[in-house]
Tab-separated table of C-alpha atoms in Angstrom:
chain	number	residue	atom	x	y	z
A	535	MET	CA	14.838	0.006	-33.387
A	536	SER	CA	12.951	2.933	-34.874
A	537	LYS	CA	9.737	2.596	-36.864
A	538	LEU	CA	11.647	3.392	-40.069
A	539	GLN	CA	14.286	0.737	-39.304
A	540	GLU	CA	11.546	-1.827	-38.647
A	541	GLU	CA	9.932	-1.124	-42.008
A	542	VAL	CA	13.258	-1.391	-43.831
A	543	ALA	CA	13.994	-4.731	-42.131
A	544	ARG	CA	10.593	-6.193	-43.044
A	545	ARG	CA	9.953	-8.242	-46.137
A	546	PRO	CA	7.732	-6.255	-48.546
A	547	ILE	CA	4.428	-8.143	-48.821
A	548	SER	CA	1.563	-6.607	-50.774
A	549	SER	CA	-1.084	-8.686	-48.967
A	550	ARG	CA	-0.106	-6.977	-45.703
A	551	SER	CA	-2.411	-4.117	-46.688
A	552	SER	CA	-5.336	-6.363	-47.678
A	553	PRO	CA	-8.500	-5.928	-45.585
A	554	TRP	CA	-8.739	-9.594	-44.560
A	555	ALA	CA	-5.181	-9.623	-43.242
A	556	ILE	CA	-5.676	-6.383	-41.332
A	557	ARG	CA	-8.911	-7.624	-39.743
A	558	LEU	CA	-7.536	-11.062	-38.876
A	559	SER	CA	-4.299	-9.738	-37.376
A	560	LYS	CA	-6.230	-7.191	-35.340
A	561	TYR	CA	-8.550	-9.906	-34.051
A	562	MET	CA	-5.602	-12.108	-33.101
A	563	ALA	CA	-3.854	-9.273	-31.287
A	564	GLN	CA	-7.029	-8.434	-29.351
A	565	ALA	CA	-7.546	-12.117	-28.533
A	566	GLY	CA	-4.105	-12.288	-26.936
A	567	ILE	CA	-2.577	-14.558	-29.582
A	568	THR	CA	1.142	-13.852	-29.670
A	569	ALA	CA	3.223	-13.347	-32.775
A	570	ASN	CA	5.650	-16.019	-31.576
A	571	SER	CA	2.889	-18.625	-31.320
A	572	ILE	CA	1.796	-17.822	-34.880
A	573	SER	CA	5.394	-18.315	-36.031
A	574	LEU	CA	5.488	-21.712	-34.329
A	575	LEU	CA	2.153	-22.647	-35.905
A	576	SER	CA	3.792	-22.310	-39.315
A	577	ILE	CA	6.066	-25.230	-38.359
A	578	VAL	CA	2.998	-27.365	-37.623
A	579	PHE	CA	1.674	-26.739	-41.135
A	580	ALA	CA	5.120	-27.525	-42.562
A	581	VAL	CA	5.300	-30.823	-40.653
A	582	VAL	CA	1.874	-31.858	-41.930
A	583	GLY	CA	2.594	-30.712	-45.489
A	584	GLY	CA	6.012	-32.337	-45.580
A	585	ALA	CA	4.620	-35.616	-44.271
A	586	LEU	CA	1.917	-35.616	-46.943
A	587	ILE	CA	4.512	-34.997	-49.650
A	588	ALA	CA	6.887	-37.684	-48.394
A	589	PHE	CA	4.541	-40.475	-47.382
A	590	VAL	CA	1.180	-40.156	-49.149
A	591	VAL	CA	1.041	-40.612	-52.937
A	592	HIS	CA	-2.487	-39.449	-53.693
A	593	PRO	CA	-3.960	-36.470	-55.586
A	594	ILE	CA	-5.821	-35.259	-52.490
A	595	ALA	CA	-2.598	-35.413	-50.486
A	596	TRP	CA	-0.869	-33.112	-52.974
A	597	LEU	CA	-3.709	-30.595	-52.717
A	598	CYS	CA	-3.646	-30.724	-48.918
A	599	ALA	CA	0.118	-30.210	-48.981
A	600	ALA	CA	-0.355	-27.192	-51.245
A	601	ALA	CA	-2.871	-25.810	-48.742
A	602	CYS	CA	-0.304	-26.304	-45.956
A	603	VAL	CA	2.227	-24.294	-47.950
A	604	GLN	CA	-0.219	-21.408	-48.211
A	605	LEU	CA	-1.202	-21.644	-44.541
A	606	ARG	CA	2.490	-21.448	-43.664
A	607	LEU	CA	2.732	-18.225	-45.680
A	608	ILE	CA	-0.345	-16.808	-43.970
A	609	CYS	CA	1.328	-17.453	-40.617
A	610	ASN	CA	4.440	-15.681	-41.891
A	611	LEU	CA	2.266	-12.724	-42.837
A	612	LEU	CA	0.233	-12.526	-39.656
A	613	ASP	CA	3.023	-12.977	-37.115
A	614	GLY	CA	4.713	-9.772	-38.269
A	615	MET	CA	1.431	-7.863	-38.405
A	616	VAL	CA	0.474	-8.939	-34.897
A	617	ALA	CA	3.939	-8.008	-33.648
A	618	ILE	CA	4.302	-4.632	-35.382
A	619	GLU	CA	0.836	-3.297	-36.207
A	620	GLY	CA	-0.716	-5.078	-33.214
A	621	GLY	CA	1.927	-3.808	-30.817
A	622	LYS	CA	2.817	-7.302	-29.563
A	623	LYS	CA	6.576	-7.212	-30.144
A	624	THR	CA	8.776	-9.225	-27.796
A	625	PRO	CA	12.571	-9.289	-27.333
A	626	SER	CA	12.652	-12.806	-28.788
A	627	GLY	CA	10.556	-11.801	-31.795
A	628	PRO	CA	13.424	-11.644	-34.302
A	629	LEU	CA	14.452	-15.178	-33.324
A	630	TYR	CA	10.951	-16.533	-33.870
A	631	ASN	CA	10.684	-14.577	-37.100
A	632	GLU	CA	13.725	-16.232	-38.688
A	633	PHE	CA	14.225	-19.731	-37.261
A	634	PRO	CA	10.756	-21.170	-38.024
A	635	ASP	CA	11.118	-20.010	-41.638
A	636	ARG	CA	14.321	-21.998	-42.097
A	637	ILE	CA	12.735	-25.049	-40.478
A	638	CYS	CA	9.627	-24.759	-42.660
A	639	ASP	CA	11.622	-24.482	-45.887
A	640	THR	CA	13.507	-27.654	-44.980
A	641	LEU	CA	10.380	-29.551	-43.948
A	642	PHE	CA	8.737	-28.768	-47.284
A	643	LEU	CA	11.633	-29.019	-49.733
A	644	VAL	CA	13.526	-32.075	-48.487
A	645	PRO	CA	10.442	-34.358	-48.703
A	646	VAL	CA	9.914	-33.256	-52.305
A	647	GLY	CA	13.355	-34.635	-53.138
A	648	TYR	CA	12.450	-38.002	-51.648
A	649	ALA	CA	9.031	-37.986	-53.323
A	650	VAL	CA	10.541	-37.560	-56.794
A	651	GLY	CA	13.394	-39.996	-56.191
A	652	TYR	CA	16.208	-37.438	-55.893
A	653	PRO	CA	16.850	-36.939	-52.159
A	654	TRP	CA	20.096	-35.053	-52.827
A	655	LEU	CA	18.216	-32.472	-54.877
A	656	GLY	CA	15.769	-31.872	-52.047
A	657	TRP	CA	18.613	-31.349	-49.569
A	658	LEU	CA	20.472	-29.081	-51.992
A	659	CYS	CA	17.318	-27.055	-52.566
A	660	ALA	CA	16.756	-26.652	-48.818
A	661	LEU	CA	20.393	-25.642	-48.310
A	662	LEU	CA	20.223	-22.972	-51.004
A	663	ALA	CA	16.910	-21.699	-49.631
A	664	ALA	CA	18.523	-21.284	-46.200
A	665	LEU	CA	21.541	-19.644	-47.795
A	666	THR	CA	19.393	-16.967	-49.426
A	667	ALA	CA	18.179	-15.988	-45.960
A	668	TYR	CA	21.675	-16.187	-44.481
A	669	ILE	CA	23.049	-13.804	-47.101
A	670	ARG	CA	20.156	-11.400	-46.508
A	671	VAL	CA	20.661	-11.356	-42.740
A	672	PHE	CA	24.441	-11.188	-43.144
A	673	GLY	CA	24.036	-8.052	-45.209
A	674	GLY	CA	21.947	-6.596	-42.410
A	675	SER	CA	24.632	-7.485	-39.856
A	676	LEU	CA	27.082	-5.405	-41.917
A	677	GLY	CA	24.843	-2.381	-41.504
A	678	LEU	CA	23.206	-2.586	-44.926
A	679	ALA	CA	19.480	-2.768	-45.577
A	680	GLN	CA	18.370	-6.393	-45.734
A	681	ASP	CA	17.956	-7.380	-49.358
A	682	PHE	CA	14.731	-9.314	-49.994
A	683	SER	CA	15.186	-9.236	-53.775
A	684	GLY	CA	15.986	-12.105	-56.092
A	685	ILE	CA	14.112	-14.347	-58.479
A	686	MET	CA	13.455	-16.986	-55.810
A	687	ALA	CA	12.744	-15.246	-52.517
A	688	LYS	CA	10.536	-17.075	-50.007
A	689	GLN	CA	7.159	-16.144	-51.489
A	690	ARG	CA	8.274	-17.205	-54.959
A	691	ARG	CA	9.750	-20.483	-53.666
A	692	MET	CA	6.459	-21.314	-52.036
A	693	ALA	CA	4.460	-20.144	-55.082
A	694	VAL	CA	6.441	-22.499	-57.334
A	695	LEU	CA	6.042	-25.332	-54.831
A	696	THR	CA	2.301	-24.716	-54.539
A	697	ALA	CA	1.905	-24.721	-58.328
A	698	GLY	CA	3.979	-27.891	-58.585
A	699	LEU	CA	1.824	-29.648	-56.004
A	700	VAL	CA	-1.429	-28.613	-57.682
A	701	VAL	CA	-0.231	-29.778	-61.116
A	702	GLN	CA	1.150	-32.926	-59.502
A	703	CYS	CA	-2.357	-33.710	-58.297
A	704	VAL	CA	-3.540	-33.919	-61.913
A	705	GLU	CA	-0.404	-35.735	-63.063
A	706	THR	CA	-0.715	-38.373	-60.343
A	707	TRP	CA	-4.344	-38.968	-61.249
A	708	LEU	CA	-3.638	-39.241	-64.989
A	709	PHE	CA	-0.184	-40.771	-65.249
A	710	GLY	CA	1.196	-41.661	-61.819
A	711	SER	CA	4.510	-39.917	-62.545
A	712	HIS	CA	6.253	-37.088	-60.633
A	713	TRP	CA	7.546	-34.740	-63.314
A	714	SER	CA	5.631	-31.726	-62.007
A	715	LEU	CA	7.259	-31.846	-58.600
A	716	LEU	CA	10.668	-32.589	-60.076
A	717	VAL	CA	10.451	-29.559	-62.364
A	718	ALA	CA	9.244	-27.382	-59.484
A	719	LEU	CA	12.127	-28.550	-57.292
A	720	ALA	CA	14.659	-27.888	-60.054
A	721	ILE	CA	13.250	-24.398	-60.637
A	722	ILE	CA	13.439	-23.557	-56.935
A	723	THR	CA	16.995	-24.907	-56.691
A	724	ILE	CA	18.321	-22.993	-59.687
A	725	GLY	CA	16.369	-19.870	-58.748
A	726	SER	CA	17.687	-19.983	-55.180
A	727	LEU	CA	21.248	-20.274	-56.452
A	728	VAL	CA	20.743	-17.254	-58.705
A	729	THR	CA	19.181	-15.360	-55.793
A	730	CYS	CA	22.205	-16.126	-53.604
A	731	VAL	CA	24.512	-14.721	-56.257
A	732	MET	CA	22.342	-11.633	-56.787
A	733	ARG	CA	22.180	-10.831	-53.080
A	734	THR	CA	25.909	-11.380	-52.634
A	735	VAL	CA	26.664	-9.005	-55.503
A	736	SER	CA	24.250	-6.487	-53.986
A	737	ILE	CA	26.059	-6.645	-50.634
A	738	SER	CA	29.413	-6.205	-52.349
A	739	ARG	CA	28.160	-3.133	-54.184
A	740	GLY	CA	26.596	-1.729	-51.026
A	741	LEU	CA	29.861	-2.070	-49.138
A	742	ALA	CA	31.760	-0.446	-52.005
A	743	VAL	CA	29.341	2.514	-52.069
A	744	ARG	CA	29.537	2.912	-48.287
A	745	SER	CA	33.327	2.900	-48.254
A	746	GLY	CA	33.455	5.538	-50.999
A	747	PRO	CA	36.125	5.955	-53.668
A	748	GLU	CA	39.481	4.453	-52.828
């Protein structure tokens, strides 16, 4: 894969150019930390965060879970930087780049459904989150540029979840209810569905343009 193809296939992340990310990824690459191990570390944060959401009803637990969400995203940022900018690519890199993300989404979103008393909504949310990625990769398999657009791509899903967890901390302390997390879960579910539709339409248009006028 050429350098241009790699850039097209990468998710656009503005923080990739931030000084702290550049320094940290360079340090990790020089220290011999592999991109694949960073990808796997994201699952560890998701396991801890998901467990806190599902089993610990306490304001501090919600904040710690929110921190785990952000640490997962940092891993997602750094693994690609270590692999590409740090020159640590491996043949199995694409596998480690995709599979841990799907596992992490499930480990975070399904427990939210149980925490708010709607397990089916958590499972539906996780399914739609995985489907957004499937549609993106499927478009790439058809020879189109992978489409990272949509109102509820991964960073936005995790931003909504983080906000929901932080607000839930206050709500738990004041009222003991779970409306914040329920609203966040509903937003992610609906947004993921819309994103699936948007990406599917984009693929359809891309195929039509490629085939030319009938």
